[in-house]
CSV table of C-alpha atoms in Angstrom, one decimal:
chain,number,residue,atom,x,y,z
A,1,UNK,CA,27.9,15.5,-41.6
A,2,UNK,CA,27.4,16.2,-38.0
A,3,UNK,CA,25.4,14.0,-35.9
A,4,UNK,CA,23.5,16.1,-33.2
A,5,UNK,CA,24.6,15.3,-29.4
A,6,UNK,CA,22.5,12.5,-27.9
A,7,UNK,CA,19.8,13.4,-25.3
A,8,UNK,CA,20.5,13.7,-21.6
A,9,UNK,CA,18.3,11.2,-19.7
A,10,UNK,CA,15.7,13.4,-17.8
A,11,UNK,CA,16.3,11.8,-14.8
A,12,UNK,CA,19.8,9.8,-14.3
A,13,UNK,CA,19.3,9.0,-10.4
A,14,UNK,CA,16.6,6.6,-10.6
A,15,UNK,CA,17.5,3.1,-9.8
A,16,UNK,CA,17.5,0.8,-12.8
A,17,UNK,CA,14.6,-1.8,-12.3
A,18,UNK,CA,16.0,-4.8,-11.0
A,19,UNK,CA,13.1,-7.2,-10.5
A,20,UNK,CA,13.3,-10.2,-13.0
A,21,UNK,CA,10.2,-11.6,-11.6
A,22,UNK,CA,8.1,-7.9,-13.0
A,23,UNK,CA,7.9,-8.4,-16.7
A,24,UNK,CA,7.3,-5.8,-18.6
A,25,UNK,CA,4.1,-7.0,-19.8
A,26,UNK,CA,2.6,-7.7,-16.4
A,27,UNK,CA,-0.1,-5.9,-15.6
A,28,UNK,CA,1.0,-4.6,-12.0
A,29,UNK,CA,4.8,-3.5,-14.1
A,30,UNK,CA,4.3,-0.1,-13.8
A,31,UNK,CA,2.7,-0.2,-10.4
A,32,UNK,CA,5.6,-1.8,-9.0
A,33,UNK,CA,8.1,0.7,-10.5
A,34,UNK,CA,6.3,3.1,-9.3
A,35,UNK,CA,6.5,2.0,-5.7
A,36,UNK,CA,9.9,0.8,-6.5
A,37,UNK,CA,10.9,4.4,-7.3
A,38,UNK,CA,9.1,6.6,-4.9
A,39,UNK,CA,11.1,4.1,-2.0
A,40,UNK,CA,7.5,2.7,-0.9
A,41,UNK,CA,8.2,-0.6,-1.3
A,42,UNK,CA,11.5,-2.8,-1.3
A,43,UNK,CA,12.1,-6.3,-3.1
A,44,UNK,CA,11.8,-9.0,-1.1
A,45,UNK,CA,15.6,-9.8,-2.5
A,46,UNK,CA,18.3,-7.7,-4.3
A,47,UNK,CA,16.2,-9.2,-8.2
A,48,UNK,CA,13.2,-10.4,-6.5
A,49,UNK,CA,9.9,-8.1,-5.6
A,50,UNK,CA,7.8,-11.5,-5.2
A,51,UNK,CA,4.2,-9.7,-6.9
A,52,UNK,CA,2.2,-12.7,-6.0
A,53,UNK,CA,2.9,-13.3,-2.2
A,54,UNK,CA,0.6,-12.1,0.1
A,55,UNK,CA,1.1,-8.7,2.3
A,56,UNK,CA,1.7,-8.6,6.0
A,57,UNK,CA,-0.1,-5.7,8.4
A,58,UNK,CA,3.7,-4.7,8.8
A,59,UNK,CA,4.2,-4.1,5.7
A,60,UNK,CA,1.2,-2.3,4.6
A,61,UNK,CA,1.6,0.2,7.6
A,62,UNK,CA,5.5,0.6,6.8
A,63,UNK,CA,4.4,1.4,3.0
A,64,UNK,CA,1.9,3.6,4.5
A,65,UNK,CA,4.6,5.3,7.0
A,66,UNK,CA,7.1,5.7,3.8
A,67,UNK,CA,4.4,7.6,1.9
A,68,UNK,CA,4.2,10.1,4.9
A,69,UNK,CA,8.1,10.9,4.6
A,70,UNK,CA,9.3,8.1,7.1
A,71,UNK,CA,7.6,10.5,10.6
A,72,UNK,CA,9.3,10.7,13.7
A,73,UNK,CA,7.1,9.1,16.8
A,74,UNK,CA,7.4,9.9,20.5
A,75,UNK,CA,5.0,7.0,20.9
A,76,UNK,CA,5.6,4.0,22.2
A,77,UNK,CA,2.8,1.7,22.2
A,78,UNK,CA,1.8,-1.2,24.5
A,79,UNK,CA,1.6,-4.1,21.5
A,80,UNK,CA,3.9,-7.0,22.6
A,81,UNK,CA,4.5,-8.3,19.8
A,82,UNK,CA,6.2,-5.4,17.9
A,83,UNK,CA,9.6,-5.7,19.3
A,84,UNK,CA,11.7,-2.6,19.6
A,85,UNK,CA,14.2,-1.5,16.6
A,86,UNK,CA,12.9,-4.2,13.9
A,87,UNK,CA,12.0,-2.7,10.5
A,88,UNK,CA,8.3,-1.9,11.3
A,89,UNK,CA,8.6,-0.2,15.0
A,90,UNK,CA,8.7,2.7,14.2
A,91,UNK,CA,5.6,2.8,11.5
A,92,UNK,CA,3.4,0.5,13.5
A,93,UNK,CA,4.3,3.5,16.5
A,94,UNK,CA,3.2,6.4,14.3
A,95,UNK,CA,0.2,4.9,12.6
A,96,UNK,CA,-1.7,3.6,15.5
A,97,UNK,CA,-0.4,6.6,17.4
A,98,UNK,CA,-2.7,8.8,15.2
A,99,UNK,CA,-5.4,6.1,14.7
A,100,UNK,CA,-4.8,4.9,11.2
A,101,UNK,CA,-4.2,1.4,12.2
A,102,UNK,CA,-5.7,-0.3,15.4
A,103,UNK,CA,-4.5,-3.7,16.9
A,104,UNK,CA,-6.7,-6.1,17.4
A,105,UNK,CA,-6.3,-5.6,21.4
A,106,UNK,CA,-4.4,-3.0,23.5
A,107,UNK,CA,-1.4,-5.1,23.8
A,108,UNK,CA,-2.0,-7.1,20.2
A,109,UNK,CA,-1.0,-6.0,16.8
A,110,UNK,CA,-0.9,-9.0,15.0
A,111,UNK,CA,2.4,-7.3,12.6
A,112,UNK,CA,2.9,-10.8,10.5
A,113,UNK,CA,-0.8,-11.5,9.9
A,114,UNK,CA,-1.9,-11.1,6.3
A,115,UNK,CA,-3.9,-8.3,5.1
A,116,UNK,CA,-7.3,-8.6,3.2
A,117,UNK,CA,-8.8,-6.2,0.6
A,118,UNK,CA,-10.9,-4.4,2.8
A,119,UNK,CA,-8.7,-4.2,6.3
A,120,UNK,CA,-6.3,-2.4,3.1
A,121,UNK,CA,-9.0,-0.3,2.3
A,122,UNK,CA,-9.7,0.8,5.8
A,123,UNK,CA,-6.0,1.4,7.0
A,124,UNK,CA,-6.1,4.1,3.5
A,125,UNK,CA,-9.1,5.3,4.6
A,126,UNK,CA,-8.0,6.3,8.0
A,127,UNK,CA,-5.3,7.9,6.6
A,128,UNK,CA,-6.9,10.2,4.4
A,129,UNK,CA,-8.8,11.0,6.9
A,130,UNK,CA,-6.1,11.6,8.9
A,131,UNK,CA,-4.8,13.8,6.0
A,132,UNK,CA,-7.6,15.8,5.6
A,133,UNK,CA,-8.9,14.9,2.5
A,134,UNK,CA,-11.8,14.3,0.6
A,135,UNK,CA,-12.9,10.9,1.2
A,136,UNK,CA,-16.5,12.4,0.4
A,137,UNK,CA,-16.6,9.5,-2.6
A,138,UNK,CA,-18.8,6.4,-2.8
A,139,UNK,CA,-19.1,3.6,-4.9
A,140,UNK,CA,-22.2,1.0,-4.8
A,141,UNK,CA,-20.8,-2.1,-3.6
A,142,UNK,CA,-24.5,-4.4,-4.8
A,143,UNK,CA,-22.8,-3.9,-8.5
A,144,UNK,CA,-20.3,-6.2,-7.2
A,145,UNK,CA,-21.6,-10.3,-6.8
A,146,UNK,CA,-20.1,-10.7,-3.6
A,147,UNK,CA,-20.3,-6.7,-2.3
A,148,UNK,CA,-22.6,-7.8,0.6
A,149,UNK,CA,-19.4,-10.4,1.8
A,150,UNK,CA,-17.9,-6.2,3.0
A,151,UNK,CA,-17.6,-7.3,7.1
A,152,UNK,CA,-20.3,-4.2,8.2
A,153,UNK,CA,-16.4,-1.8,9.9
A,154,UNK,CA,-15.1,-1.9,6.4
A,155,UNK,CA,-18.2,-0.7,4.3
A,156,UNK,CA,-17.8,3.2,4.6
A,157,UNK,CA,-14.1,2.5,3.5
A,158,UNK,CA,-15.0,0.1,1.2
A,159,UNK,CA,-17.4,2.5,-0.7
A,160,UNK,CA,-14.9,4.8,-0.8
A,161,UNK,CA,-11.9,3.2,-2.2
A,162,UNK,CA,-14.3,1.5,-4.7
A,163,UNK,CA,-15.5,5.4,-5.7
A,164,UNK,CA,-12.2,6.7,-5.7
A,165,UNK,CA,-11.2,4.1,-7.9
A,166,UNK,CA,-8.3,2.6,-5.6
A,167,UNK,CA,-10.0,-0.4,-5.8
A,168,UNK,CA,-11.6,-2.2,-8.6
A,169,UNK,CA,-13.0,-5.3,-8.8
A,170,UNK,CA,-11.5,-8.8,-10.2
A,171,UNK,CA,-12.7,-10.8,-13.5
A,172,UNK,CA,-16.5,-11.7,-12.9
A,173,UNK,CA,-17.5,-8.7,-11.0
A,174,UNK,CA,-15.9,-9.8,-8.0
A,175,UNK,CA,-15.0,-7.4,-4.9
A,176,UNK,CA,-13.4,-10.5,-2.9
A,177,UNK,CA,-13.4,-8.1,0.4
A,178,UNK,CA,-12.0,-10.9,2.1
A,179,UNK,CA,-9.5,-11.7,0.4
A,180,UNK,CA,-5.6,-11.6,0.3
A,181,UNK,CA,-3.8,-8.1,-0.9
A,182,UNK,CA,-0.7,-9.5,-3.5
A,183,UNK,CA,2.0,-7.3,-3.6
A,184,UNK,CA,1.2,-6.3,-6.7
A,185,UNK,CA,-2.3,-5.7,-5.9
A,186,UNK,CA,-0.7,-3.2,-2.9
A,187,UNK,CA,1.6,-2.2,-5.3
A,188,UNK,CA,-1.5,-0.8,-7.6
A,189,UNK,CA,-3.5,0.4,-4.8
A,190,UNK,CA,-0.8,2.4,-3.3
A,191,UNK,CA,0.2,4.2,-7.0
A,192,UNK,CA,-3.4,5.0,-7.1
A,193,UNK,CA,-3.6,6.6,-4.0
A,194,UNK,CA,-0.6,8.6,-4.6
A,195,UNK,CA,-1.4,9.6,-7.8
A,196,UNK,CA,-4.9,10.4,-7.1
A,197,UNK,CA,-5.3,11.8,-3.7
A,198,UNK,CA,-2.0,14.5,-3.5
């Protein structure tokens, strides 16, 4: 007899997944859609999102300036090494123009060195803060082996992304504070802190 009319799509303008390097099966796959989707994070090709390689301050604040709706800054900031009119001016501009990110000197920002877990943790931190919102939540960093390897600037923040649940530790109870932020790793951290904080 009749065969009913197929289903619209619910939502036809979202850009097909192109990343061959995300399998479906990965852990961080939905993560990186996610980011993928809300236009927080690019690939580092047209098929490539690169999950395993490390994350740059540039790009964490850029992700972080995205989230915000892409601000407009009057700012301009005394770094010289963040040249005017590359990719990241205008987010490094705006975030340490309201104190979410600081250089490491009045003149250096440092935009191509690589982010650990707790600078990431910090830079969040800062920005719900800057947001207004609760950031009221702690988590007991002595449950993790190395939780006392948290450089004494990034505890508060620390706690807090650990109680929030933005962070979580890796196989073997292990914070790694130190440590390199993956893209994927960003990528998670990011959904949860869009997801959980709005």
């Amino acid at each position: 007899p009749y065969a009913p009319e197929p289903e619209e799509p619910e939502e036809p303008e979202v850009p097909e997944f192109p990343f061959y390097d995300v399998p479906t099966s990965a852990w961080y796959y939905t993560a990186v859609k996610y980011v993928y989707d809300n236009k927080l994070m690019d690939g580092t090709s047209s098929t490539t999102f690169a999950p395993l390689m490390t994350t740059n301050r540039a790009m964490v604040v850029t992700i972080l300036w995205r989230l915000e709706g892409q601000p407009e800054t009057d700012a301009t900031l005394s770094f010289t090494d963040v040249e005017s009119g590359v990719w990241y001016t205008d987010a490094v501009n705006w975030a340490a123009s309201k104190g979410i990110v600081k250089g490491y000197s009045d003149t250096v920002f440092a935009p191509d060195d690589i982010v650990s877990r707790e600078q990431l943790a910090t830079i969040l931190y800062r920005y719900a803060e800057s947001k207004g919102y609760d950031v009221s939540a702690k988590g007991d960093l002595t449950t993790f082996t190395d939780g006392a390897k948290t450089s004494s600037w990034a505890t508060e923040a620390m706690e807090w992304a650990v109680g929030s649940k933005l962070l979580s530790g890796k196989g073997g109870n292990v914070l790694d504070p130190t440590g390199t932020a993956t893209r994927a790793e960003v990528a998670q951290i990011f959904m949860n802190f869009a997801q959980g904080l709005q």
